């Protein structure tokens, strides 16, 4: 079972007090493991705001992207790809995260501080990775944080066709096997994720589902 990193030293914002459609609900605090873990329990996640000061923002998108576990769309080509690759869990967490934060990727937001924090949370049993391999080479994957029945997907990458999608399929299979009303958070419903079955829900609905999900036992940790 995951180990507690200790109490959060900050009073994080209540997302339900934010104005509708406002995605950034707080600024400041730190990326300590205890702060980050507390944030996810409240429906928040950290990401820098950019600009000259590059302040640390606490985000609660409205609407929020989620992927219902029974809505994942499996095409014939994706099913074929699932048979072509090998998949592991938590065998190369830092490598997956660094691949997701590759400097060559557009809109890169994963800094070294993020890597250190989420790797620390991985050692404590909170963050997890799904790795996709081809002939022993890491060609895709995803990572995120699991708190109770919440899995908050942070980022994914691929170096070969469909490799990140294969990681997502493996994750959904694991979460389905865990049972109960689990919540797979994808933050924003991009066109790519929408084609895979992701949908948008209001902030209020997200917090309601989060409250239910947090009462479950984790299935990866």
Coordinates of N, CA and C in Angstrom, one line a residue:
X1 N 0.8 -1.2 0.0 CA 0.0 0.0 0.0 C 0.9 1.3 0.0
X2 N 0.4 2.4 -0.6 CA 1.1 3.6 -0.6 C 1.5 4.1 0.8
X3 N 2.6 4.8 0.9 CA 3.0 5.3 2.2 C 2.8 6.8 2.2
X4 N 2.3 7.3 3.4 CA 1.9 8.7 3.6 C 3.2 9.6 3.6
X5 N 3.2 10.6 2.7 CA 4.4 11.5 2.7 C 4.3 12.6 3.8
X6 N 3.3 12.6 4.6 CA 3.2 13.6 5.7 C 2.1 14.6 5.4
X7 N 1.8 15.5 6.3 CA 0.7 16.5 6.1 C 1.1 17.6 5.1
X8 N 0.1 18.1 4.4 CA 0.3 19.3 3.6 C 0.4 20.5 4.4
X9 N 1.4 21.4 4.1 CA 1.6 22.6 4.9 C 0.8 23.8 4.4
X10 N 0.1 23.6 3.3 CA -0.6 24.7 2.7 C -2.1 24.5 2.7
X11 N -2.8 25.6 2.7 CA -4.3 25.6 2.5 C -4.6 25.8 1.1
X12 N -4.9 24.7 0.4 CA -5.1 24.7 -1.1 C -6.5 25.2 -1.3
X13 N -6.7 25.8 -2.5 CA -8.1 26.4 -2.8 C -9.1 25.3 -3.0
X14 N -10.3 25.7 -2.7 CA -11.5 24.8 -2.9 C -12.0 25.1 -4.4
X15 N -11.9 24.1 -5.2 CA -12.2 24.3 -6.6 C -13.7 24.7 -6.8
X16 N -14.6 24.3 -5.9 CA -16.0 24.6 -6.0 C -16.3 26.1 -5.8
X17 N -15.3 26.8 -5.3 CA -15.4 28.3 -5.0 C -15.0 29.1 -6.2
X18 N -14.4 28.4 -7.2 CA -13.9 29.1 -8.4 C -15.1 29.5 -9.4
X19 N -14.9 30.5 -10.2 CA -15.9 30.9 -11.1 C -16.1 29.8 -12.2
X20 N -17.3 29.6 -12.7 CA -17.5 28.6 -13.8 C -16.6 29.0 -15.0
X21 N -15.9 27.9 -15.5 CA -15.0 28.1 -16.7 C -13.7 28.6 -16.4
X22 N -13.4 28.9 -15.1 CA -12.0 29.3 -14.7 C -11.2 28.1 -14.4
X23 N -10.1 27.9 -15.1 CA -9.3 26.7 -15.0 C -8.2 26.8 -13.9
X24 N -7.6 27.9 -13.7 CA -6.6 28.1 -12.7 C -7.3 28.7 -11.4
X25 N -7.2 27.9 -10.3 CA -8.0 28.3 -9.1 C -7.0 28.8 -8.0
X26 N -5.7 28.7 -8.2 CA -4.8 29.1 -7.2 C -3.4 29.2 -7.8
X27 N -2.5 30.0 -7.1 CA -1.1 30.2 -7.5 C -0.2 30.1 -6.3
X28 N 0.9 29.5 -6.4 CA 1.9 29.5 -5.3 C 2.1 28.1 -4.7
X29 N 2.4 28.0 -3.4 CA 2.7 26.8 -2.7 C 3.9 26.1 -3.3
X30 N 4.0 24.8 -3.3 CA 5.2 24.1 -3.7 C 4.9 22.8 -4.3
X31 N 5.9 22.1 -4.8 CA 5.7 20.8 -5.4 C 6.2 19.7 -4.4
X32 N 6.1 19.9 -3.1 CA 6.4 18.8 -2.2 C 5.4 17.7 -2.4
X33 N 5.9 16.5 -2.1 CA 5.0 15.3 -2.4 C 3.7 15.4 -1.6
X34 N 3.8 15.9 -0.4 CA 2.5 16.0 0.4 C 1.6 17.1 -0.1
X35 N 2.1 18.1 -0.7 CA 1.3 19.2 -1.3 C 0.6 18.6 -2.5
X36 N 1.3 17.9 -3.4 CA 0.8 17.4 -4.6 C -0.3 16.4 -4.3
X37 N 0.0 15.5 -3.4 CA -1.0 14.4 -3.1 C -2.3 15.1 -2.5
X38 N -2.2 16.0 -1.6 CA -3.4 16.7 -1.1 C -4.2 17.4 -2.2
X39 N -3.5 18.0 -3.2 CA -4.1 18.6 -4.3 C -5.0 17.7 -5.1
X40 N -4.5 16.5 -5.4 CA -5.3 15.6 -6.2 C -6.5 15.1 -5.4
X41 N -6.4 15.0 -4.1 CA -7.6 14.6 -3.3 C -8.6 15.7 -3.3
X42 N -8.3 16.9 -3.6 CA -9.2 18.0 -3.7 C -9.7 18.3 -5.1
X43 N -9.2 17.6 -6.1 CA -9.6 17.8 -7.5 C -8.7 18.8 -8.2
X44 N -7.5 19.0 -7.7 CA -6.5 20.0 -8.3 C -5.3 19.2 -8.9
X45 N -4.6 19.9 -9.8 CA -3.3 19.4 -10.2 C -2.4 20.6 -10.5
X46 N -1.1 20.4 -10.4 CA -0.1 21.5 -10.6 C 0.4 21.6 -12.0
X47 N 0.6 22.8 -12.4 CA 1.3 23.1 -13.7 C 1.7 24.5 -13.7
X48 N 2.9 24.8 -14.2 CA 3.4 26.2 -14.2 C 2.6 27.0 -15.2
X49 N 2.5 28.3 -15.0 CA 1.7 29.1 -15.8 C 2.4 29.7 -17.0
X50 N 3.7 29.6 -17.1 CA 4.5 30.1 -18.2 C 4.7 31.6 -17.9
X51 N 5.2 32.3 -18.9 CA 5.5 33.7 -18.8 C 6.8 33.9 -18.1
X52 N 7.2 35.2 -17.8 CA 8.4 35.5 -17.2 C 8.6 34.9 -15.8
X53 N 7.5 35.0 -15.0 CA 7.6 34.6 -13.6 C 7.4 33.1 -13.5
X54 N 6.7 32.5 -14.5 CA 6.4 31.0 -14.5 C 6.0 30.5 -13.2
X55 N 4.9 31.1 -12.6 CA 4.4 30.7 -11.3 C 3.8 29.4 -11.4
X56 N 3.7 28.7 -10.2 CA 3.1 27.4 -10.1 C 1.6 27.6 -9.9
X57 N 0.8 27.1 -10.9 CA -0.6 27.2 -10.8 C -1.3 25.9 -10.4
X58 N -2.4 26.0 -9.7 CA -3.2 24.9 -9.3 C -4.5 24.9 -10.2
X59 N -4.6 23.8 -10.9 CA -5.6 23.8 -12.0 C -6.8 22.9 -11.6
X60 N -8.0 23.3 -12.0 CA -9.2 22.6 -11.9 C -10.1 22.9 -13.1
X61 N -9.7 22.3 -14.3 CA -10.4 22.7 -15.5 C -11.9 22.5 -15.4
X62 N -12.6 23.5 -16.0 CA -14.1 23.4 -16.1 C -14.5 23.8 -17.5
X63 N -14.9 22.8 -18.3 CA -15.2 21.4 -18.0 C -13.9 20.6 -17.8
X64 N -14.1 19.4 -17.3 CA -13.0 18.5 -17.0 C -13.1 17.3 -17.9
X65 N -11.9 16.8 -18.5 CA -11.9 15.6 -19.3 C -11.8 14.4 -18.5
X66 N -12.7 13.4 -18.7 CA -12.6 12.1 -18.1 C -12.8 11.0 -19.1
X67 N -12.3 9.9 -18.9 CA -12.5 8.7 -19.8 C -13.3 7.6 -19.0
X68 N -14.6 7.5 -19.3 CA -15.4 6.5 -18.6 C -14.8 5.1 -19.1
X69 N -14.6 4.2 -18.1 CA -13.9 3.0 -18.4 C -14.7 2.1 -19.3
X70 N -16.0 2.3 -19.4 CA -16.8 1.4 -20.4 C -16.9 2.1 -21.7
X71 N -16.2 3.2 -21.9 CA -16.4 4.0 -23.2 C -15.1 4.0 -24.1
X72 N -14.1 3.3 -23.7 CA -12.9 3.3 -24.5 C -13.2 2.6 -25.8
X73 N -12.8 3.3 -26.9 CA -13.1 2.8 -28.2 C -11.9 2.0 -28.8
X74 N -12.2 0.8 -29.0 CA -11.2 -0.1 -29.5 C -11.4 -0.4 -31.0
X75 N -10.5 0.1 -31.9 CA -10.6 -0.2 -33.3 C -9.9 -1.5 -33.6
X76 N -10.1 -2.0 -34.8 CA -9.4 -3.2 -35.2 C -7.9 -3.0 -35.2
X77 N -7.5 -1.8 -35.7 CA -6.0 -1.5 -35.8 C -5.4 -1.4 -34.4
X78 N -6.2 -0.8 -33.5 CA -5.6 -0.7 -32.1 C -5.6 -2.1 -31.5
X79 N -6.6 -2.9 -31.7 CA -6.5 -4.3 -31.1 C -5.3 -5.1 -31.7
X80 N -5.0 -4.8 -33.0 CA -3.9 -5.5 -33.6 C -2.6 -5.0 -32.9
X81 N -2.5 -3.7 -32.7 CA -1.3 -3.1 -32.0 C -1.1 -3.6 -30.6
X82 N -2.2 -3.9 -29.9 CA -2.2 -4.4 -28.5 C -1.5 -5.8 -28.5
X83 N -1.7 -6.5 -29.6 CA -1.1 -7.9 -29.7 C 0.4 -7.8 -30.1
X84 N 0.8 -6.6 -30.7 CA 2.1 -6.5 -31.3 C 3.2 -6.1 -30.2
X85 N 2.7 -5.4 -29.2 CA 3.7 -4.8 -28.2 C 3.6 -5.6 -26.9
X86 N 4.7 -5.5 -26.1 CA 4.7 -6.0 -24.8 C 4.4 -4.8 -23.8
X87 N 3.7 -5.1 -22.7 CA 3.3 -4.1 -21.8 C 3.7 -4.5 -20.4
X88 N 4.3 -3.5 -19.6 CA 4.6 -3.7 -18.2 C 4.1 -2.6 -17.4
X89 N 4.1 -2.8 -16.1 CA 3.6 -1.7 -15.2 C 4.7 -1.4 -14.2
X90 N 5.0 -0.1 -14.0 CA 5.9 0.3 -13.0 C 7.3 -0.3 -13.1
X91 N 7.8 -0.6 -14.3 CA 9.1 -1.1 -14.5 C 10.1 0.0 -15.0
X92 N 9.6 1.1 -15.4 CA 10.5 2.2 -15.9 C 9.8 3.5 -15.7
X93 N 9.4 3.8 -14.5 CA 8.6 5.1 -14.2 C 9.4 6.3 -14.7
X94 N 10.6 6.5 -14.2 CA 11.3 7.7 -14.5 C 11.6 7.9 -16.0
X95 N 11.9 6.8 -16.6 CA 12.1 6.8 -18.1 C 10.9 7.2 -18.8
X96 N 9.7 6.7 -18.4 CA 8.5 7.2 -19.1 C 8.2 8.6 -18.8
X97 N 8.4 9.1 -17.6 CA 8.2 10.5 -17.3 C 9.1 11.4 -18.1
X98 N 10.4 11.0 -18.2 CA 11.3 11.9 -18.9 C 11.0 11.8 -20.4
X99 N 10.5 10.7 -20.9 CA 10.1 10.7 -22.3 C 8.9 11.6 -22.6
X100 N 8.0 11.6 -21.6 CA 6.8 12.5 -21.7 C 7.3 14.0 -21.7
X101 N 8.4 14.3 -21.0 CA 8.9 15.6 -20.8 C 10.0 16.0 -21.8
X102 N 10.2 15.2 -22.8 CA 11.2 15.5 -23.8 C 11.2 16.9 -24.3
X103 N 12.3 17.6 -24.3 CA 12.4 19.0 -24.7 C 12.0 19.2 -26.1
X104 N 12.0 18.2 -26.9 CA 11.6 18.4 -28.3 C 10.1 18.4 -28.5
X105 N 9.4 18.0 -27.5 CA 7.9 18.0 -27.6 C 7.4 19.4 -27.5
X106 N 6.4 19.8 -28.3 CA 5.8 21.1 -28.2 C 5.0 21.2 -26.9
X107 N 4.9 22.4 -26.3 CA 4.2 22.7 -25.1 C 4.7 21.9 -23.9
X108 N 6.0 21.6 -23.9 CA 6.5 20.9 -22.8 C 6.3 21.6 -21.5
X109 N 5.9 20.9 -20.5 CA 5.6 21.5 -19.2 C 6.2 20.7 -18.0
X110 N 6.8 19.5 -18.3 CA 7.3 18.7 -17.2 C 8.8 19.1 -17.0
X111 N 9.0 19.8 -15.9 CA 10.3 20.3 -15.5 C 11.0 19.2 -14.6
X112 N 12.3 19.5 -14.4 CA 13.1 18.6 -13.5 C 12.4 18.5 -12.1
X113 N 11.9 19.6 -11.6 CA 11.3 19.5 -10.3 C 10.0 18.6 -10.3
X114 N 9.3 18.6 -11.4 CA 8.2 17.7 -11.5 C 8.7 16.3 -11.5
X115 N 9.7 16.0 -12.3 CA 10.3 14.6 -12.3 C 10.7 14.2 -10.9
X116 N 11.4 15.0 -10.2 CA 11.8 14.6 -8.8 C 10.6 14.4 -7.9
X117 N 9.6 15.2 -7.9 CA 8.4 15.1 -7.1 C 7.7 13.8 -7.4
X118 N 7.4 13.6 -8.7 CA 6.5 12.4 -9.0 C 7.3 11.1 -8.9
X119 N 8.6 11.2 -9.0 CA 9.5 10.0 -8.8 C 9.5 9.7 -7.3
X120 N 9.5 10.7 -6.5 CA 9.4 10.5 -5.0 C 8.1 9.9 -4.7
X121 N 7.0 10.4 -5.3 CA 5.7 9.8 -5.1 C 5.6 8.3 -5.6
X122 N 6.4 8.0 -6.6 CA 6.4 6.7 -7.1 C 7.1 5.8 -6.1
X123 N 8.2 6.2 -5.5 CA 8.8 5.4 -4.5 C 7.9 5.2 -3.3
X124 N 7.0 6.1 -3.0 CA 6.0 6.0 -1.9 C 4.8 5.1 -2.3
X125 N 4.7 4.8 -3.6 CA 3.6 4.0 -4.1 C 2.4 4.7 -4.6
X126 N 2.5 6.0 -4.9 CA 1.3 6.8 -5.4 C 1.3 6.9 -6.9
X127 N 2.4 7.1 -7.5 CA 2.4 7.3 -9.0 C 2.8 6.0 -9.7
X128 N 2.3 5.9 -10.9 CA 2.5 4.6 -11.6 C 2.7 4.9 -13.1
X129 N 3.4 4.0 -13.7 CA 3.6 4.1 -15.2 C 3.2 2.8 -15.9
X130 N 2.8 3.0 -17.1 CA 2.5 1.8 -18.0 C 3.5 1.9 -19.1
X131 N 4.3 0.9 -19.3 CA 5.4 0.9 -20.4 C 5.0 0.0 -21.5
X132 N 5.3 0.5 -22.7 CA 5.1 -0.3 -23.9 C 6.4 -0.6 -24.6
X133 N 6.7 -1.8 -24.9 CA 8.0 -2.2 -25.4 C 7.9 -2.9 -26.8
X134 N 8.9 -2.7 -27.6 CA 9.0 -3.5 -28.8 C 10.5 -3.9 -29.0
X135 N 10.7 -5.2 -29.0 CA 12.0 -5.8 -29.0 C 12.9 -5.3 -27.9
X136 N 12.4 -5.1 -26.7 CA 13.2 -4.7 -25.6 C 13.4 -3.2 -25.5
X137 N 12.8 -2.4 -26.5 CA 13.0 -1.0 -26.5 C 11.7 -0.3 -26.0
X138 N 11.8 0.7 -25.2 CA 10.7 1.5 -24.7 C 10.2 2.4 -25.8
X139 N 9.0 2.1 -26.3 CA 8.5 2.9 -27.4 C 7.2 3.7 -27.1
X140 N 6.7 3.6 -25.9 CA 5.5 4.3 -25.5 C 5.2 4.1 -24.1
X141 N 4.3 4.9 -23.6 CA 3.8 4.7 -22.2 C 3.1 5.9 -21.7
X142 N 2.6 5.8 -20.5 CA 1.9 6.9 -19.8 C 2.3 6.8 -18.3
X143 N 2.0 7.9 -17.6 CA 2.1 7.9 -16.1 C 1.1 8.7 -15.5
X144 N 0.8 8.5 -14.2 CA -0.2 9.3 -13.5 C -0.2 8.9 -12.0
X145 N -1.1 9.5 -11.3 CA -1.2 9.3 -9.9 C -2.5 8.6 -9.5
X146 N -2.4 7.6 -8.6 CA -3.6 6.9 -8.2 C -3.8 7.2 -6.7
X147 N -5.0 7.7 -6.4 CA -5.4 8.0 -5.1 C -6.8 7.3 -4.9
X148 N -6.8 6.3 -4.1 CA -8.1 5.5 -4.0 C -8.5 5.0 -5.3
X149 N -9.7 5.3 -5.7 CA -10.2 4.9 -7.0 C -10.1 6.0 -8.1
X150 N -9.3 7.0 -7.8 CA -8.9 8.0 -8.9 C -7.6 7.6 -9.5
X151 N -7.6 7.6 -10.8 CA -6.3 7.6 -11.5 C -6.3 8.9 -12.4
X152 N -5.4 9.8 -12.1 CA -5.2 11.0 -12.8 C -4.1 10.8 -13.8
X153 N -4.4 10.7 -15.0 CA -3.4 10.5 -16.1 C -2.7 11.9 -16.3
X154 N -1.4 11.9 -16.3 CA -0.6 13.1 -16.4 C -0.1 13.3 -17.9
X155 N 0.5 12.3 -18.5 CA 1.0 12.5 -19.8 C 1.3 11.1 -20.4
X156 N 1.4 11.1 -21.7 CA 1.8 9.9 -22.4 C 2.7 10.2 -23.6
X157 N 3.3 9.2 -24.1 CA 4.2 9.4 -25.3 C 4.2 8.2 -26.1
X158 N 4.7 8.4 -27.4 CA 4.9 7.2 -28.3 C 6.0 7.5 -29.2
X159 N 6.7 6.4 -29.5 CA 7.8 6.4 -30.5 C 7.5 5.5 -31.7
X160 N 6.5 4.7 -31.5 CA 6.0 3.9 -32.6 C 4.5 4.0 -32.6
X161 N 3.9 3.6 -33.7 CA 2.5 3.8 -34.0 C 1.7 3.1 -32.9
X162 N 0.7 3.8 -32.3 CA -0.3 3.4 -31.4 C 0.3 3.0 -30.0
X163 N 1.6 3.2 -29.8 CA 2.2 2.8 -28.5 C 1.5 3.4 -27.3
X164 N 1.2 4.7 -27.4 CA 0.6 5.4 -26.2 C -0.8 4.9 -26.0
X165 N -1.5 4.6 -27.1 CA -2.9 4.1 -27.0 C -2.9 2.7 -26.4
X166 N -1.9 1.9 -26.7 CA -1.8 0.5 -26.1 C -1.6 0.7 -24.6
X167 N -0.8 1.7 -24.2 CA -0.6 1.9 -22.7 C -2.0 2.3 -22.1
X168 N -2.8 3.1 -22.8 CA -4.0 3.5 -22.2 C -5.0 2.3 -22.1
X169 N -5.0 1.5 -23.1 CA -5.8 0.3 -23.1 C -5.5 -0.6 -21.9
X170 N -4.2 -0.8 -21.7 CA -3.7 -1.6 -20.6 C -4.1 -1.0 -19.2
X171 N -4.0 0.3 -19.1 CA -4.5 1.0 -17.9 C -6.0 0.8 -17.7
X172 N -6.8 1.0 -18.7 CA -8.2 0.9 -18.5 C -8.6 -0.6 -18.1
X173 N -7.9 -1.5 -18.7 CA -8.1 -2.9 -18.3 C -7.8 -3.2 -16.8
X174 N -6.7 -2.6 -16.3 CA -6.4 -2.7 -14.9 C -7.4 -2.0 -14.0
X175 N -7.9 -0.9 -14.4 CA -8.8 -0.1 -13.6 C -10.2 -0.9 -13.6
X176 N -10.6 -1.4 -14.7 CA -11.8 -2.2 -14.8 C -11.8 -3.4 -13.8
X177 N -10.6 -4.0 -13.8 CA -10.5 -5.2 -13.0 C -10.5 -4.8 -11.5
X178 N -10.2 -3.6 -11.1 CA -10.3 -3.2 -9.8 C -11.7 -3.0 -9.2
X179 N -12.7 -2.9 -10.2 CA -14.1 -2.8 -9.8 C -14.4 -1.4 -9.1
X180 N -15.7 -1.2 -9.0 CA -16.2 0.0 -8.4 C -16.2 1.2 -9.4
X181 N -16.8 2.3 -8.9 CA -16.9 3.5 -9.7 C -15.6 4.3 -9.8
X182 N -14.6 3.8 -10.5 CA -13.3 4.4 -10.6 C -13.4 5.6 -11.5
X183 N -12.5 6.5 -11.3 CA -12.5 7.8 -12.1 C -11.1 7.9 -12.8
X184 N -11.2 7.9 -14.1 CA -10.0 8.1 -14.9 C -10.0 9.5 -15.5
X185 N -9.2 10.4 -14.8 CA -9.1 11.8 -15.1 C -8.1 12.0 -16.2
X186 N -8.5 12.7 -17.3 CA -7.5 13.0 -18.4 C -7.3 14.6 -18.5
X187 N -7.8 15.3 -17.5 CA -7.7 16.8 -17.4 C -8.5 17.5 -18.5
X188 N -8.0 17.4 -19.7 CA -8.8 18.1 -20.8 C -9.1 17.1 -21.9
X189 N -10.3 17.3 -22.5 CA -10.8 16.4 -23.5 C -10.3 16.9 -24.8
X190 N -9.1 16.5 -25.2 CA -8.5 16.9 -26.5 C -9.2 16.1 -27.6
X191 N -9.1 16.5 -28.9 CA -9.6 15.7 -30.0 C -9.1 14.3 -30.0
X192 N -7.8 14.1 -29.7 CA -7.2 12.8 -29.7 C -7.9 11.9 -28.6
X193 N -8.1 12.4 -27.4 CA -8.7 11.6 -26.4 C -10.2 11.4 -26.6
X194 N -10.8 12.4 -27.2 CA -12.3 12.3 -27.5 C -12.5 11.1 -28.5
X195 N -11.6 10.9 -29.4 CA -11.7 9.8 -30.4 C -11.5 8.5 -29.7
X196 N -10.9 8.5 -28.5 CA -10.7 7.3 -27.7 C -11.8 7.0 -26.7
X197 N -12.7 8.0 -26.6 CA -13.9 7.9 -25.7 C -14.0 8.8 -24.6
X198 N -13.0 9.8 -24.5 CA -13.1 10.7 -23.4 C -14.3 11.7 -23.6
X199 N -14.8 12.2 -22.5 CA -15.9 13.2 -22.5 C -15.6 14.3 -21.5
X200 N -16.4 15.3 -21.6 CA -16.3 16.5 -20.7 C -17.4 16.4 -19.7
X201 N -17.1 16.8 -18.4 CA -18.1 16.9 -17.4 C -17.8 18.2 -16.6
X202 N -18.8 18.7 -15.9 CA -18.6 20.0 -15.2 C -17.7 19.8 -14.0
X203 N -17.2 20.9 -13.5 CA -16.3 20.8 -12.3 C -17.1 20.2 -11.1
X204 N -18.4 20.6 -11.0 CA -19.2 20.0 -9.9 C -19.3 18.5 -10.0
X205 N -19.6 18.1 -11.2 CA -19.8 16.6 -11.4 C -18.4 15.9 -11.2
X206 N -17.3 16.5 -11.6 CA -16.0 15.9 -11.3 C -15.8 15.7 -9.8
X207 N -16.0 16.8 -9.1 CA -15.8 16.7 -7.6 C -16.7 15.6 -7.0
X208 N -18.0 15.5 -7.5 CA -18.9 14.5 -7.0 C -18.3 13.1 -7.2
X209 N -17.9 12.9 -8.5 CA -17.3 11.6 -8.8 C -16.0 11.3 -8.0
X210 N -15.2 12.3 -7.8 CA -14.0 12.2 -7.1 C -14.3 11.7 -5.7
X211 N -15.2 12.3 -5.0 CA -15.6 12.0 -3.6 C -15.9 10.5 -3.5
X212 N -16.7 10.0 -4.5 CA -17.1 8.6 -4.5 C -15.8 7.7 -4.7
X213 N -15.0 8.1 -5.7 CA -13.9 7.3 -6.1 C -12.8 7.2 -5.0
X214 N -12.6 8.3 -4.2 CA -11.6 8.3 -3.2 C -11.9 7.3 -2.1
X215 N -13.2 6.8 -2.0 CA -13.5 5.8 -0.9 C -13.1 4.4 -1.3
X216 N -12.6 4.2 -2.6 CA -12.2 2.9 -3.0 C -10.8 2.6 -2.7
X217 N -10.4 1.3 -2.7 CA -9.0 1.0 -2.5 C -8.3 1.1 -3.9
X218 N -7.0 1.5 -3.9 CA -6.3 1.5 -5.2 C -6.1 0.1 -5.7
X219 N -6.0 0.0 -7.1 CA -5.8 -1.3 -7.6 C -4.4 -1.4 -8.3
X220 N -3.6 -0.3 -8.4 CA -2.3 -0.5 -8.9 C -1.3 -0.4 -7.7
X221 N -1.6 0.3 -6.7 CA -0.6 0.5 -5.6 C -0.7 -0.7 -4.6

